[in-house]
Coordinates of C-alpha atoms in Angstrom, one line a residue:
Chain A
M267 CA -23.2 -2.2 -14.4
I268 CA -20.5 0.6 -14.9
K269 CA -20.4 1.5 -18.2
I270 CA -17.0 2.5 -19.7
G271 CA -15.7 4.2 -22.7
I272 CA -12.2 3.4 -23.8
I273 CA -10.2 6.2 -25.7
G274 CA -7.2 4.5 -27.7
Y275 CA -6.8 0.8 -28.8
G276 CA -3.0 0.0 -28.4
N277 CA -1.5 -1.6 -25.7
L278 CA -2.7 -0.3 -23.0
G279 CA -6.5 0.2 -23.9
K280 CA -6.8 -3.8 -24.9
G281 CA -5.6 -4.5 -21.5
V282 CA -8.4 -2.1 -19.9
E283 CA -10.9 -4.0 -22.2
L284 CA -9.5 -7.2 -20.7
A285 CA -9.4 -5.8 -17.0
V286 CA -13.2 -4.8 -17.4
S287 CA -14.5 -8.4 -18.6
K288 CA -12.7 -9.6 -15.7
Q289 CA -14.4 -7.1 -13.3
P290 CA -17.8 -8.4 -11.9
D291 CA -19.9 -5.0 -12.3
M292 CA -18.3 -3.6 -15.3
E293 CA -18.6 -3.5 -18.9
V294 CA -17.5 -2.0 -22.0
F295 CA -19.9 0.4 -23.5
A296 CA -17.3 1.5 -26.5
I297 CA -13.6 2.0 -27.8
F298 CA -13.1 5.4 -29.3
T299 CA -10.6 5.6 -31.6
R300 CA -8.7 8.3 -34.2
R301 CA -8.4 5.5 -37.0
D302 CA -11.3 4.3 -39.2
P303 CA -13.5 2.2 -36.7
E304 CA -13.7 -0.6 -39.3
T305 CA -10.0 -1.2 -39.4
V306 CA -9.7 -1.9 -35.9
K307 CA -10.4 -5.6 -34.2
T308 CA -11.6 -5.4 -30.8
N309 CA -12.3 -8.5 -28.8
G310 CA -15.8 -8.3 -28.8
S311 CA -16.0 -4.0 -28.2
K312 CA -18.0 -2.1 -30.2
V313 CA -15.4 0.7 -31.8
Y314 CA -16.6 4.6 -32.7
N315 CA -14.7 7.2 -34.1
Y316 CA -13.3 9.6 -31.6
D317 CA -14.7 12.8 -32.8
T318 CA -18.4 11.2 -32.0
I319 CA -17.8 10.5 -28.1
K320 CA -20.0 13.8 -27.0
D321 CA -23.1 11.7 -28.5
Y322 CA -22.3 9.3 -26.4
K323 CA -22.0 11.4 -23.0
D324 CA -25.1 9.8 -21.4
D325 CA -23.9 6.4 -22.4
I326 CA -20.8 5.9 -20.5
D327 CA -20.5 6.1 -16.6
V328 CA -16.3 6.7 -16.5
L329 CA -14.1 7.0 -19.9
V330 CA -10.3 5.6 -19.4
H331 CA -8.2 7.4 -21.4
C332 CA -5.5 5.8 -22.8
G333 CA -3.5 8.3 -24.8
S334 CA -0.4 9.8 -24.5
S335 CA 0.3 12.4 -21.9
E336 CA 2.6 14.9 -23.8
F337 CA 0.3 14.4 -27.6
D338 CA -3.3 13.5 -26.0
L339 CA -4.1 13.6 -21.9
R340 CA -2.8 17.3 -22.0
E341 CA -4.8 18.6 -24.0
Q342 CA -7.8 16.3 -24.2
T343 CA -8.4 15.4 -20.4
P344 CA -9.6 18.7 -19.6
K345 CA -12.0 18.9 -22.6
L346 CA -13.5 15.4 -21.8
A347 CA -14.2 16.3 -18.4
Q348 CA -16.5 19.1 -19.6
D349 CA -18.7 15.8 -20.3
F350 CA -17.3 12.6 -18.7
N351 CA -16.4 11.4 -15.9
I352 CA -12.8 10.6 -16.5
V353 CA -9.5 8.3 -15.5
D354 CA -6.2 9.5 -17.0
S355 CA -2.4 8.4 -16.3
F356 CA -1.0 11.9 -17.0
D357 CA 2.7 11.4 -16.0
M358 CA 5.0 14.0 -17.3
H359 CA 6.1 14.9 -14.0
A360 CA 6.9 18.8 -14.5
I361 CA 3.5 19.5 -15.1
I362 CA 1.1 17.8 -13.3
N363 CA 0.0 20.2 -11.0
E364 CA -0.9 22.1 -13.5
H365 CA -2.4 19.5 -15.1
I366 CA -4.7 18.9 -11.8
K367 CA -5.5 22.3 -11.7
T368 CA -6.6 23.1 -15.4
V369 CA -9.0 19.5 -15.0
D370 CA -10.4 20.4 -11.8
K371 CA -11.7 23.9 -12.7
V372 CA -13.4 21.8 -16.0
A373 CA -14.6 19.2 -13.5
N374 CA -16.3 21.4 -10.9
A375 CA -18.3 23.6 -13.2
N376 CA -19.6 20.6 -15.1
N377 CA -20.7 18.3 -11.9
K378 CA -17.8 15.5 -12.9
T379 CA -15.3 13.3 -11.4
A380 CA -11.8 13.3 -13.0
L381 CA -8.9 10.8 -11.6
V382 CA -5.6 12.2 -13.3
S383 CA -2.0 10.9 -13.1
V384 CA -3.1 7.3 -12.0
G385 CA -1.5 3.8 -13.3
W386 CA 1.1 2.0 -10.9
D387 CA 3.5 4.8 -10.8
P388 CA 2.2 7.6 -10.1
G389 CA -0.9 5.7 -9.0
I390 CA -0.7 2.7 -6.0
F391 CA 3.1 3.7 -5.4
S392 CA 2.2 7.3 -4.4
M393 CA -0.5 5.8 -2.6
H394 CA 2.0 3.7 -0.7
K395 CA 4.5 6.3 -0.4
T396 CA 2.3 9.0 1.3
I397 CA 0.8 6.3 3.7
I398 CA 4.4 5.1 4.7
D399 CA 5.6 8.8 4.9
A400 CA 3.0 10.0 6.8
I401 CA 3.8 7.2 9.5
L402 CA 7.4 7.0 9.6
I403 CA 8.9 10.6 10.2
D404 CA 12.1 10.0 10.3
G405 CA 13.3 8.4 7.5
E406 CA 13.8 8.4 3.4
T407 CA 12.0 6.3 0.9
Q408 CA 13.6 5.2 -2.5
S409 CA 12.1 3.8 -5.4
F410 CA 14.0 1.2 -7.9
W411 CA 12.4 0.0 -11.2
G412 CA 13.3 -2.6 -13.6
P413 CA 14.6 -5.2 -14.4
G414 CA 11.6 -4.2 -17.3
I415 CA 11.3 -2.7 -20.7
S416 CA 11.6 1.2 -21.5
Q417 CA 9.7 1.6 -25.0
G418 CA 11.1 5.0 -26.1
H419 CA 14.6 3.9 -25.5
S420 CA 14.1 0.8 -27.3
N421 CA 12.5 2.9 -30.3
V422 CA 15.9 5.0 -30.5
A423 CA 18.3 2.4 -30.4
S424 CA 16.3 0.3 -32.9
K425 CA 16.6 3.4 -35.5
V426 CA 20.3 3.2 -35.5
D427 CA 22.2 2.3 -38.4
G428 CA 22.8 -1.6 -39.0
V429 CA 20.1 -2.4 -36.0
L430 CA 17.5 -4.9 -37.1
M431 CA 15.3 -4.9 -33.2
A432 CA 16.6 -3.2 -30.2
R433 CA 15.1 -3.6 -26.5
N434 CA 16.2 -1.9 -23.8
Y435 CA 15.9 -2.5 -20.2
S436 CA 16.1 -0.7 -17.2
I437 CA 18.4 -2.9 -14.5
P438 CA 18.2 -2.2 -10.7
N439 CA 21.5 -1.7 -8.9
Q440 CA 20.8 -4.9 -6.0
A441 CA 23.8 -3.7 -4.1
N442 CA 22.4 -0.2 -3.9
I443 CA 18.8 -1.8 -3.3
D444 CA 20.9 -4.0 -0.2
A445 CA 22.8 -1.1 0.9
F446 CA 19.8 1.0 1.2
R447 CA 17.6 -1.8 3.1
K448 CA 20.4 -2.1 5.9
H449 CA 19.8 1.9 6.5
E450 CA 23.1 2.4 4.9
T451 CA 24.3 5.8 2.5
I452 CA 23.7 4.9 -1.2
D453 CA 24.9 7.3 -4.5
T454 CA 21.6 7.6 -5.7
S455 CA 22.5 8.3 -8.9
Q456 CA 23.6 4.6 -9.3
N457 CA 20.6 3.2 -8.5
H458 CA 19.7 1.7 -12.3
H459 CA 21.7 1.1 -15.3
K460 CA 20.7 -0.2 -18.8
E461 CA 21.1 -3.0 -21.0
C462 CA 19.9 -2.7 -24.7
Y463 CA 20.2 -5.8 -26.4
V464 CA 20.4 -5.4 -29.9
V465 CA 19.8 -7.7 -33.2
A466 CA 22.2 -6.2 -35.9
E467 CA 22.0 -6.7 -39.3
A468 CA 24.3 -9.7 -40.8
D469 CA 27.3 -7.6 -42.3
A470 CA 26.8 -4.9 -39.4
N471 CA 29.7 -3.0 -37.8
L472 CA 28.9 -3.5 -34.3
E473 CA 31.7 -1.5 -32.5
Q474 CA 30.2 1.2 -34.7
I475 CA 26.5 0.7 -33.7
E476 CA 27.6 -0.1 -29.7
A477 CA 29.4 3.6 -30.2
D478 CA 26.1 5.4 -32.0
I479 CA 24.1 3.6 -29.4
L480 CA 25.9 5.4 -26.3
N481 CA 26.1 8.1 -27.9
I482 CA 22.3 8.9 -28.3
E483 CA 21.7 12.4 -26.6
Y484 CA 19.0 12.4 -23.9
Y485 CA 18.6 8.5 -23.8
F486 CA 21.4 6.8 -23.7
K487 CA 24.2 9.4 -23.3
G488 CA 26.4 9.2 -19.7
S489 CA 24.5 6.6 -18.7
P490 CA 25.8 3.5 -17.8
T491 CA 24.5 1.0 -20.7
K492 CA 25.8 -2.4 -21.2
I493 CA 25.0 -3.5 -25.5
I494 CA 24.1 -6.9 -25.9
F495 CA 24.2 -8.6 -29.4
I496 CA 21.9 -11.2 -29.6
S497 CA 20.1 -13.2 -32.9
E498 CA 16.9 -12.5 -33.9
E499 CA 15.8 -15.8 -32.6
E500 CA 16.7 -15.3 -29.0
M501 CA 15.1 -11.8 -29.2
K502 CA 12.0 -13.2 -30.1
T503 CA 11.8 -16.3 -27.7
N504 CA 13.4 -13.8 -24.3
H505 CA 12.6 -10.0 -25.0
S506 CA 8.6 -10.4 -26.9
K507 CA 7.1 -9.5 -23.5
W508 CA 6.6 -6.2 -21.9
A509 CA 8.2 -6.9 -18.5
Q510 CA 8.5 -4.7 -15.7
A511 CA 9.2 -4.8 -11.9
G512 CA 9.3 -1.8 -9.4
Q513 CA 9.7 -1.9 -5.6
V514 CA 9.1 1.1 -2.8
I515 CA 12.0 1.0 -0.3
R516 CA 11.5 2.9 3.2
V517 CA 14.1 2.4 6.0
A518 CA 12.8 4.5 9.0
K519 CA 13.6 5.2 12.9
T520 CA 11.6 5.4 16.1
S521 CA 15.1 5.9 18.2
D522 CA 18.0 5.1 18.1
E523 CA 17.7 1.3 18.7
N524 CA 14.6 0.6 16.6
K525 CA 14.8 0.6 12.7
Y526 CA 12.2 -0.3 10.3
T527 CA 12.6 -1.5 6.5
L528 CA 9.3 -1.5 4.5
D529 CA 9.4 -3.1 0.9
F530 CA 6.7 -3.3 -1.5
K531 CA 7.6 -4.4 -4.6
M532 CA 5.5 -5.6 -7.6
E533 CA 6.9 -8.6 -10.7
L534 CA 4.7 -7.8 -13.8
D535 CA 5.0 -10.1 -16.9
S536 CA 3.0 -7.5 -18.6
N537 CA 3.4 -3.8 -17.7
P538 CA 0.5 -2.6 -20.1
E539 CA -1.7 -5.5 -18.5
F540 CA -0.9 -4.8 -15.2
T541 CA -1.1 -0.8 -15.8
S542 CA -5.0 -1.5 -17.6
S543 CA -5.9 -3.6 -14.4
V544 CA -5.0 -1.0 -11.9
L545 CA -7.0 2.0 -14.5
T546 CA -9.8 -0.1 -14.4
A547 CA -10.1 -0.4 -11.0
Y548 CA -9.1 3.2 -10.5
A549 CA -12.4 3.8 -12.5
R550 CA -15.2 2.3 -10.1
A551 CA -13.7 4.6 -7.9
V552 CA -14.3 7.9 -9.8
Y553 CA -18.0 5.9 -11.0
N554 CA -18.2 5.7 -6.8
M555 CA -17.1 9.8 -6.0
H556 CA -19.4 10.6 -8.6
T557 CA -22.6 8.9 -7.2
R558 CA -22.0 10.8 -4.1
K559 CA -21.1 14.3 -5.7
E560 CA -17.8 14.5 -5.2
Y561 CA -16.4 16.5 -8.3
G562 CA -13.7 17.8 -9.3
A563 CA -9.8 16.3 -10.7
F564 CA -8.4 14.1 -7.9
T565 CA -5.4 12.3 -7.6
A566 CA -4.3 8.6 -5.9
L567 CA -4.1 10.0 -2.5
D568 CA -7.9 11.0 -2.8
I569 CA -8.9 7.6 -3.3
R570 CA -10.1 5.2 -0.8
P571 CA -9.6 1.8 -1.1
R572 CA -13.1 0.6 -0.2
D573 CA -14.2 2.6 -3.4
M574 CA -11.7 0.9 -5.8
S575 CA -13.4 -2.8 -4.5
S576 CA -16.1 -4.6 -6.2
K577 CA -16.8 -6.3 -3.1
D578 CA -19.4 -5.0 -0.9
F579 CA -18.7 -4.2 3.1
D580 CA -19.1 -7.2 5.1
S581 CA -17.4 -9.1 2.4
L582 CA -14.4 -6.3 2.5
V583 CA -14.7 -6.4 6.5
K584 CA -14.3 -10.5 6.5
E585 CA -11.6 -10.7 3.7
M586 CA -9.4 -7.5 4.7
L587 CA -10.2 -6.4 8.5
Chain B
M260 CA -1.6 22.0 16.5
I261 CA -4.0 18.8 16.3
K262 CA -4.6 17.7 20.2
I263 CA -4.2 14.1 21.0
G264 CA -5.4 12.4 23.9
I265 CA -4.1 8.9 24.8
I266 CA -6.2 6.6 26.7
G267 CA -3.7 4.0 28.4
Y268 CA -0.3 4.7 29.3
G269 CA 1.7 0.7 28.6
N270 CA 3.8 0.1 25.6
L271 CA 1.3 1.2 23.1
G272 CA 0.6 4.6 24.9
K273 CA 4.4 5.5 25.3
G274 CA 4.7 4.9 21.5
V275 CA 1.9 7.4 20.7
E276 CA 3.3 9.8 23.0
L277 CA 6.6 9.6 21.0
A278 CA 5.0 9.2 17.6
V279 CA 3.0 12.8 17.9
S280 CA 6.2 14.4 19.5
K281 CA 7.8 13.8 16.0
Q282 CA 4.7 15.1 13.9
P283 CA 4.9 18.9 13.0
D284 CA 1.3 19.4 13.3
M285 CA 0.4 17.8 16.6
E286 CA 0.8 18.0 20.4
V287 CA -0.3 15.3 23.1
F288 CA -2.9 17.4 25.2
A289 CA -2.8 14.4 28.1
I290 CA -3.0 11.0 29.1
F291 CA -5.5 9.5 30.7
T292 CA -4.8 6.2 33.0
R293 CA -7.0 4.3 35.2
R294 CA -3.8 4.3 37.8
D295 CA -2.9 6.8 39.8
P296 CA -1.9 9.8 37.7
E297 CA 0.4 10.8 40.3
T298 CA 2.5 7.4 39.8
V299 CA 2.0 7.6 36.0
K300 CA 6.0 8.8 34.8
T301 CA 5.5 10.3 31.1
N302 CA 7.7 12.0 28.5
G303 CA 6.7 15.4 29.7
S304 CA 2.8 14.8 28.6
K305 CA 0.4 15.4 31.5
V306 CA -2.0 13.1 33.2
Y307 CA -5.4 13.0 33.9
N308 CA -7.2 9.7 35.5
Y309 CA -10.0 8.1 33.2
D310 CA -12.4 9.2 34.6
T311 CA -12.4 12.6 34.3
I312 CA -11.6 12.1 30.3
K313 CA -15.7 14.1 29.9
D314 CA -14.0 17.5 31.5
Y315 CA -11.7 17.9 28.6
K316 CA -14.2 17.2 25.9
D317 CA -13.9 20.4 24.0
D318 CA -10.0 20.3 24.7
I319 CA -9.1 17.1 22.5
D320 CA -9.1 17.2 19.1
V321 CA -8.9 13.5 18.7
L322 CA -9.0 10.5 20.9
V323 CA -6.3 7.5 20.5
H324 CA -7.3 4.7 22.2
C325 CA -4.5 2.5 23.7
G326 CA -6.3 -0.4 25.8
S327 CA -7.1 -3.8 25.3
S328 CA -9.9 -4.9 22.7
E329 CA -11.3 -7.1 24.8
F330 CA -11.5 -5.6 28.6
D331 CA -11.6 -1.6 27.1
L332 CA -12.2 -1.0 23.4
R333 CA -15.6 -2.9 23.2
E334 CA -17.1 -1.2 25.9
Q335 CA -15.1 2.4 26.0
T336 CA -15.0 3.1 22.1
P337 CA -19.3 3.3 21.5
K338 CA -19.1 5.1 24.8
L339 CA -16.5 7.4 24.5
A340 CA -17.8 8.0 20.3
Q341 CA -20.7 10.3 22.5
D342 CA -17.9 13.2 23.0
F343 CA -14.8 12.5 21.4
N344 CA -13.7 12.0 17.6
I345 CA -11.3 8.4 18.4
V346 CA -9.1 5.9 16.9
D347 CA -9.1 2.4 18.2
S348 CA -7.8 -1.0 17.2
F349 CA -10.1 -3.5 18.0
D350 CA -8.4 -6.3 16.3
M351 CA -11.3 -9.2 17.7
H352 CA -12.1 -10.4 13.8
A353 CA -15.2 -12.1 14.5
I354 CA -17.0 -9.2 16.0
I355 CA -15.3 -6.4 13.8
N356 CA -18.4 -5.9 12.2
E357 CA -20.5 -5.5 15.2
H358 CA -18.0 -2.9 16.8
I359 CA -18.4 -0.4 13.7
K360 CA -21.9 -0.4 13.6
T361 CA -22.2 -0.2 17.5
V362 CA -19.8 2.9 17.3
D363 CA -21.4 4.4 13.9
K364 CA -24.5 4.9 15.4
V365 CA -23.2 6.7 18.5
A366 CA -20.6 8.6 16.4
N367 CA -23.5 9.8 14.3
A368 CA -25.8 10.6 16.6
N369 CA -23.3 12.8 18.2
N370 CA -21.4 14.3 14.5
K371 CA -18.0 12.5 15.6
T372 CA -15.6 10.8 13.8
A373 CA -14.3 7.2 14.3
L374 CA -11.5 5.1 13.3
V375 CA -11.4 1.8 13.9
S376 CA -9.7 -1.4 13.9
V377 CA -6.4 0.0 13.0
G378 CA -2.9 -0.4 13.0
W379 CA -0.6 -2.7 11.0
D380 CA -3.2 -5.6 10.6
P381 CA -6.2 -4.9 10.3
G382 CA -4.9 -1.5 9.0
I383 CA -2.4 -0.6 6.6
F384 CA -2.3 -4.6 5.6
S385 CA -6.1 -4.4 4.8
M386 CA -5.8 -1.6 2.7
H387 CA -2.8 -2.9 0.7
K388 CA -5.0 -6.2 0.4
T389 CA -8.1 -4.3 -0.6
I390 CA -6.4 -2.0 -3.5
I391 CA -4.3 -5.3 -4.8
D392 CA -7.6 -7.6 -4.7
A393 CA -9.6 -4.9 -6.8
I394 CA -6.7 -4.7 -9.1
L395 CA -6.0 -7.9 -10.1
I396 CA -8.9 -10.4 -9.9
D397 CA -7.7 -13.5 -10.7
G398 CA -5.8 -14.3 -7.7
E399 CA -4.7 -15.2 -4.1
T400 CA -3.6 -13.3 -1.2
Q401 CA -1.6 -14.8 1.9
S402 CA -0.3 -13.4 4.7
F403 CA 2.7 -14.6 6.5
W404 CA 3.8 -12.8 10.0
G405 CA 6.9 -12.9 12.0
P406 CA 9.8 -13.6 13.1
G407 CA 8.5 -11.5 15.9
I408 CA 7.2 -11.9 19.7
S409 CA 3.5 -13.1 20.6
Q410 CA 3.1 -11.5 23.7
G411 CA 0.2 -13.7 24.5
H412 CA 2.1 -17.3 24.3
S413 CA 5.5 -15.8 25.9
N414 CA 3.2 -15.4 29.0
V415 CA 1.6 -18.2 29.2
A416 CA 4.7 -20.2 28.6
S417 CA 6.5 -18.1 31.5
K418 CA 4.4 -19.1 34.3
V419 CA 4.6 -23.0 33.6
D420 CA 6.5 -24.8 36.6
G421 CA 10.5 -24.2 36.5
V422 CA 10.3 -21.4 34.0
L423 CA 11.8 -18.2 35.2
M424 CA 11.2 -16.2 31.3
A425 CA 9.9 -17.2 28.3
R426 CA 9.4 -15.3 24.8
N427 CA 7.3 -16.9 22.1
Y428 CA 8.3 -16.2 18.1
S429 CA 6.1 -17.0 15.3
I430 CA 8.0 -17.5 12.6
P431 CA 6.9 -17.8 8.8
N432 CA 7.4 -21.0 6.7
Q433 CA 10.1 -20.0 4.2
A434 CA 9.6 -22.5 2.1
N435 CA 5.7 -21.7 1.8
I436 CA 6.8 -18.4 1.0
D437 CA 8.9 -19.3 -1.6
A438 CA 6.4 -22.0 -3.3
F439 CA 3.4 -19.3 -3.2
R440 CA 5.9 -16.6 -4.7
K441 CA 6.1 -18.9 -7.4
H442 CA 2.3 -19.4 -7.8
E443 CA 2.4 -22.5 -6.2
T444 CA -0.1 -24.4 -4.3
I445 CA 0.8 -24.8 -0.8
D446 CA -0.6 -26.1 2.5
T447 CA -1.6 -22.8 4.3
S448 CA -1.9 -24.7 8.1
Q449 CA 2.1 -25.1 7.0
N450 CA 2.7 -21.3 6.8
H451 CA 4.1 -20.8 10.5
H452 CA 5.5 -22.6 13.4
K453 CA 6.6 -21.3 16.9
E454 CA 10.0 -20.7 18.5
C455 CA 10.0 -20.7 22.2
Y456 CA 12.6 -19.8 24.2
V457 CA 12.8 -20.6 28.1
V458 CA 15.0 -19.6 30.7
A459 CA 15.0 -22.4 33.6
E460 CA 15.3 -22.5 37.5
A461 CA 18.8 -24.0 37.9
D462 CA 17.4 -27.4 38.8
A463 CA 14.3 -27.7 36.8
N464 CA 13.3 -30.8 34.7
L465 CA 13.7 -29.4 31.0
E466 CA 11.8 -32.4 29.7
Q467 CA 8.8 -31.5 31.7
I468 CA 8.9 -28.4 31.2
E469 CA 8.8 -29.1 27.2
A470 CA 6.2 -31.5 27.6
D471 CA 4.1 -28.7 29.8
I472 CA 4.3 -25.8 27.4
L473 CA 3.7 -27.9 24.3
N474 CA 0.1 -29.2 26.1
I475 CA -1.3 -25.7 27.0
E476 CA -4.5 -25.4 25.4
Y477 CA -5.5 -22.8 22.9
Y478 CA -1.9 -21.5 22.5
F479 CA 0.3 -24.8 21.8
K480 CA -1.6 -27.8 21.9
G481 CA -1.6 -29.2 18.4
S482 CA 0.5 -26.5 17.2
P483 CA 4.3 -27.0 15.4
T484 CA 6.7 -25.5 18.2
K485 CA 10.5 -25.6 19.1
I486 CA 11.3 -25.4 22.7
I487 CA 14.9 -23.7 22.8
F488 CA 16.3 -23.4 26.0
I489 CA 19.1 -20.4 26.9
S490 CA 20.4 -18.7 29.9
E491 CA 19.3 -15.2 31.6
E492 CA 22.0 -13.4 29.7
E493 CA 20.9 -14.7 26.4
M494 CA 17.5 -13.8 26.7
K495 CA 18.3 -10.5 28.0
T496 CA 20.4 -9.7 25.1
N497 CA 19.0 -11.4 22.5
H498 CA 15.1 -11.2 23.2
S499 CA 14.4 -8.2 25.1
K500 CA 13.0 -6.4 21.7
W501 CA 9.1 -6.1 20.4
A502 CA 10.6 -7.3 17.1
Q503 CA 7.9 -8.0 14.9
A504 CA 7.6 -9.1 10.4
G505 CA 4.9 -9.1 8.3
Q506 CA 4.2 -9.6 4.9
V507 CA 1.3 -9.7 2.3
I508 CA 1.7 -11.3 -0.9
R509 CA -0.6 -11.5 -3.8
V510 CA -0.3 -13.7 -6.9
A511 CA -2.2 -13.3 -10.0
K512 CA -2.9 -13.1 -13.3
T513 CA -3.9 -11.5 -16.7
S514 CA -4.0 -14.3 -18.9
D515 CA -2.3 -17.8 -18.9
E516 CA 0.8 -16.0 -20.1
N517 CA 0.9 -12.9 -18.1
K518 CA 1.5 -13.6 -14.2
Y519 CA 2.0 -11.0 -11.4
T520 CA 3.7 -11.5 -7.8
L521 CA 3.2 -8.2 -5.4
D522 CA 5.2 -8.5 -1.8
F523 CA 4.6 -6.0 0.9
K524 CA 6.9 -6.7 3.7
M525 CA 7.6 -5.0 7.1
E526 CA 11.1 -5.4 9.5
L527 CA 9.9 -3.8 12.7
D528 CA 12.3 -3.3 15.6
S529 CA 9.5 -2.1 17.9
N530 CA 6.1 -3.5 17.1
P531 CA 4.7 -1.1 19.5
E532 CA 6.6 2.0 18.4
F533 CA 5.4 1.3 14.7
T534 CA 1.6 0.5 15.9
S535 CA 1.6 3.6 17.7
S536 CA 2.9 5.8 14.6
V537 CA 0.3 4.2 12.6
L538 CA -2.4 5.1 14.9
T539 CA -1.2 8.8 15.0
A540 CA -1.2 8.8 11.7
Y541 CA -4.8 7.7 11.0
A542 CA -5.9 10.5 13.7
R543 CA -4.7 13.2 11.5
A544 CA -7.1 11.5 9.2
V545 CA -9.7 11.5 11.6
Y546 CA -9.1 15.1 12.3
N547 CA -9.2 15.7 8.7
M548 CA -12.4 14.2 7.8
H549 CA -14.1 15.5 11.0
T550 CA -13.2 19.0 9.6
R551 CA -14.7 18.1 6.6
K552 CA -18.0 17.2 8.5
E553 CA -17.6 13.3 7.8
Y554 CA -19.0 11.6 11.1
G555 CA -19.6 8.0 11.9
A556 CA -17.5 4.9 12.0
F557 CA -14.6 3.7 9.7
T558 CA -12.1 1.8 9.1
A559 CA -8.8 1.8 7.3
L560 CA -10.3 1.0 3.7
D561 CA -12.3 4.3 4.3
I562 CA -9.4 6.5 4.4
R563 CA -7.6 8.6 1.7
P564 CA -3.8 8.8 1.6
R565 CA -3.6 12.2 1.8
D566 CA -5.6 12.8 5.4
M567 CA -2.8 10.8 7.1
S568 CA -0.1 13.4 5.7
S569 CA 0.5 16.3 7.7
K570 CA 2.5 17.7 4.0
D571 CA 0.3 20.3 1.8
F572 CA -0.8 19.4 -1.8
D573 CA 2.2 20.8 -3.7
S574 CA 5.0 19.2 -1.6
L575 CA 2.7 15.5 -1.7
V576 CA 2.5 16.2 -5.8
K577 CA 6.3 16.5 -5.9
E578 CA 6.9 13.9 -3.5
M579 CA 4.4 11.3 -4.1
L580 CA 3.1 11.6 -7.8

């Protein structure tokens, strides 16, 4: 059994615990948290304080870090790669390259295997985009995200005066999707808009709330957004899930007569549970690579599909080829 | 420049010549044929007789074999793997495993890298199916092919008495696709039907033609097929392309509340030109693997997306992650 250490026990950490329980060849060794371990209720996994993690370096095959890119992964992944094989979901795009290089040095020096910046985007979508781009040279790829919740936007909107609850969705522009699929030129700045569902206090000034939300710098200002006021009951019934969706479309040609449209689309009821399932399959790949002494920092683009699967060679040949 | 040798100059071989010409880091060394080289008109590539291929073993980085699985690849890939790195599209499903093992022995013994059974299915679809199966354990994957031409069926139908031309399409059952995407149980024997377009001789008995086609053993008998008689002009205008399409759908759940639908769909104006483009990107992966001394026979499931791409690491990080 591949022994997994999980760092963090929010939505993502809980999802990894669930995903590992479904895999036939993996088990959770423990969850590591900065909170008081006594206060963390898990679905059966042991809980240790994060500060004690080094004590367990010989017990854990792969760590799955479920922390935040900005506050945790940037600092901690390079440190942890001294003693552990590790998977992280670092997604601060502008500095991914720097993160990879920092982790690579440490992992190489310590004969560890690290896989950084995985999840579904970056991650699964990155593998897919690279493959279709390599095959069809003469083309263009676009990604569309949603309809789905963006947690950051929901948080800032819920802090506006008079707002009880807010959930913001990113919505792809179906007209742009349809036009792009037909090999037409699109205005990519219009690929998405936002729909923000708001529960207001009883006596609130709705016009003022709308103006305040639309004016939030970096999040809503200047970006096409529809504010929709709903009841608390409707919010709880229809907007309590962490649903998300995303698609990658490549249009290309091999000659003026011969055109191609490739679509990869995912519809996810639970974004965190799906992302956790992705991290878990990548953890198996890290285990397999480390077993073969492939040390250093890698990205999704270095992963062989076979390494992600628990199935043996004969089953894969039969089912997949 | 990666030097490619192409075996065979039918639709697929021509497509590889075209695809290589689009890649920035590859060139065609020569095309090898069993025909008299003088009679083969290429788009600029040299042509040599297949029997002389060993003379060029030091000039070619990777061979792309564009022959038939049954008549060529089964015998020739293992022999060629003594002297060459090679890509083939062997797709006789029942004996793929045996083919891999035969080629693996030869390639390993001679420090060569062979990639067998690639194209889009098996190949790209195999990579995709393996990844989504590894991530979402609790689910089911179905593939649907078409609408698109099946060459074998078209050939046998065109040999029926009174038939001038015939082209047979495989058509997926949209009702099954829709139901499966909604996580409903489907009768997979009804996933496809056939539509055979026929140009008949002027005085032919159409009822007899229809009965004869529907009665062809192994191809049409017992399989839902619609025969559609059309004019020669309509055949040439609307059915002269080698269009094909295919899709892989996975439905899965992480819990009773949280469901997932993953769609990968390809619409191809030219099946041979697309397949050739796939083989060409895989040839680059073989070159990269051989450079790293990864010898033996591999399948699509062993391929890292990065090895298929001509782009450097920094460009890939920027564009794909």
